Amino acid sequence: MKTYSIVLIPGDGIGVPVIDAAWQVLEAAATRANFKLKAESFPWSCAFYKKTGAMMPADGIEILRGHDAILLGAVGWPAQVPDSVSLHGLLLPIRKAFVQYANIRPHRLLPGVEGPLRAAGFDILCIRENTEGEYSGAGGRVHVGTPDEVAVETSIFTRKGVERILRFGFEQARLRRNKLASVTKSNAQKYSMVFWDEVADKLSAEYPDVEVKSYHIDAMAARMVMAPESLDVVVASNLFGDILTDLGAAIQGGLGFAASANINPDRTAPSMFEPVHGSAPDIAHLGIANPIAAIWSAAMMLDHLGESAAASDIIKAIEAATARGIGTRPGNDKTDAITAAVLSALA
């Protein structure tokens, strides 16, 4: 029987209960499909930072390296630790160290879920560059606290980085409906974004079967609201992809349905899977966090590991639960009740 070694990092706030829910579903799916999952859980979080002065141990990356995949809940507790510290201390270092350059986020309405738009028949796969661009962390501040203070944040776009994420997007489009939307702001950012457009145009010659269109970020935001059904695969930079996928979560009914995968396509290191939502400290004690995004992310993890049938079973179970109206409205159902509904459908 094949066994997969999975790291669980529940993190902060609602990350803890949603990862518990996802793990219950994963174990049930593994039992049905005749494979095993072995979990190792780490308490790396803002609470860990307050105790140790670091979001994870100095050898945290090496600790993670030997596992097959990572399932992350949520990280952040701004009242205790600045978001800039928690993000750059855990999530971003893992993405960069393991070359998880493709962030994948699906956006579609689950059965029984009413989104805020009149449109319902959309199915968008957002591909976000995940390791460089606007989140490269290059820059600094000088004359801090004085009237002459200066802050500089430098975006870094490499040919290798831009080409590989666009190529990944083209390949995903080939697996879907052969449509790719490349998102930039090249009318205003005349170096990095013009460069991105040029790479996209050059690569398009290698994929004559894929219809390619370029959009400015503002036009794409409008299109996701006005005509989401016209989109298939959307590829964007780190910052633009981050913003667009929150919009994608909104049109699919909320962050409680927004799953994601941080993929190392070359499989030279583990990939990481996480719900898009944050730690939501304000509701962490109420037991009403929607675990569907985490469970969906777990299904994406199984698909990446090659257990596509089990992944499909989980997605069908989620859909069966929401079709009954369970978990379709924020705060309407308890975390445990939604988890039980998915487990029941899976059984």
Short mmCIF file of N, CA and C in Angstrom, two decimals, residues 65 82 124-125 132 154 171 177 194 207 227 230 232 243 258 288 303 316 319 325 329 333:
data_model
loop_
_atom_site.label_atom_id
_atom_site.label_comp_id
_atom_site.label_asym_id
_atom_site.label_seq_id
_atom_site.Cartn_x
_atom_site.Cartn_y
_atom_site.Cartn_z
N ARG A 65 11.69 19.42 3.65
CA ARG A 65 12.13 18.96 2.34
C ARG A 65 11.88 17.47 2.09
N PRO A 82 3.13 41.58 13.25
CA PRO A 82 2.83 42.26 11.98
C PRO A 82 2.77 41.27 10.82
N ILE A 124 -12.97 29.47 -14.02
CA ILE A 124 -11.71 30.17 -14.25
C ILE A 124 -10.59 29.51 -13.44
N LEU A 125 -9.46 29.30 -14.08
CA LEU A 125 -8.29 28.81 -13.38
C LEU A 125 -7.24 29.92 -13.43
N GLU A 132 8.69 35.53 -7.57
CA GLU A 132 9.46 36.74 -7.84
C GLU A 132 8.51 37.92 -8.07
N THR A 154 11.41 47.09 -5.03
CA THR A 154 11.78 46.81 -6.41
C THR A 154 11.20 45.48 -6.88
N GLU A 171 0.17 25.27 -20.88
CA GLU A 171 -0.06 23.83 -20.72
C GLU A 171 -1.38 23.55 -20.01
N ARG A 177 -9.83 24.47 -21.96
CA ARG A 177 -10.61 24.94 -23.12
C ARG A 177 -9.76 25.73 -24.12
N VAL A 194 5.90 45.32 -20.15
CA VAL A 194 6.15 45.19 -21.59
C VAL A 194 6.99 43.94 -21.84
N TYR A 207 2.33 27.50 -29.17
CA TYR A 207 1.02 26.94 -28.79
C TYR A 207 -0.06 27.48 -29.73
N ALA A 227 -18.09 39.58 -17.34
CA ALA A 227 -18.17 38.44 -18.27
C ALA A 227 -17.24 37.31 -17.83
N SER A 230 -16.40 34.19 -20.00
CA SER A 230 -15.55 34.30 -21.18
C SER A 230 -14.11 33.88 -20.90
N ASP A 232 -10.99 31.42 -19.26
CA ASP A 232 -10.60 30.04 -19.01
C ASP A 232 -9.39 30.04 -18.07
N ILE A 243 -4.26 39.78 -6.26
CA ILE A 243 -5.46 40.62 -6.24
C ILE A 243 -6.61 39.97 -7.01
N ALA A 258 -12.41 29.25 -1.58
CA ALA A 258 -11.24 29.52 -2.42
C ALA A 258 -10.06 28.64 -2.04
N ILE A 288 -17.24 28.46 13.34
CA ILE A 288 -18.06 28.62 12.13
C ILE A 288 -17.22 28.78 10.87
N ASP A 303 -4.51 15.17 -6.09
CA ASP A 303 -4.38 15.15 -7.55
C ASP A 303 -2.92 15.33 -7.95
N LYS A 316 -16.47 15.68 -5.51
CA LYS A 316 -17.87 15.27 -5.63
C LYS A 316 -18.57 15.32 -4.28
N GLU A 319 -19.36 18.91 -3.48
CA GLU A 319 -20.50 19.34 -4.29
C GLU A 319 -21.81 18.76 -3.77
N GLY A 325 -27.26 22.52 0.48
CA GLY A 325 -27.31 23.80 1.17
C GLY A 325 -26.40 23.89 2.38
N ARG A 329 -23.50 29.33 2.98
CA ARG A 329 -23.60 30.72 3.43
C ARG A 329 -22.68 30.94 4.62
N ASP A 333 -23.48 27.48 9.03
CA ASP A 333 -23.26 26.12 9.52
C ASP A 333 -21.94 26.06 10.27
#
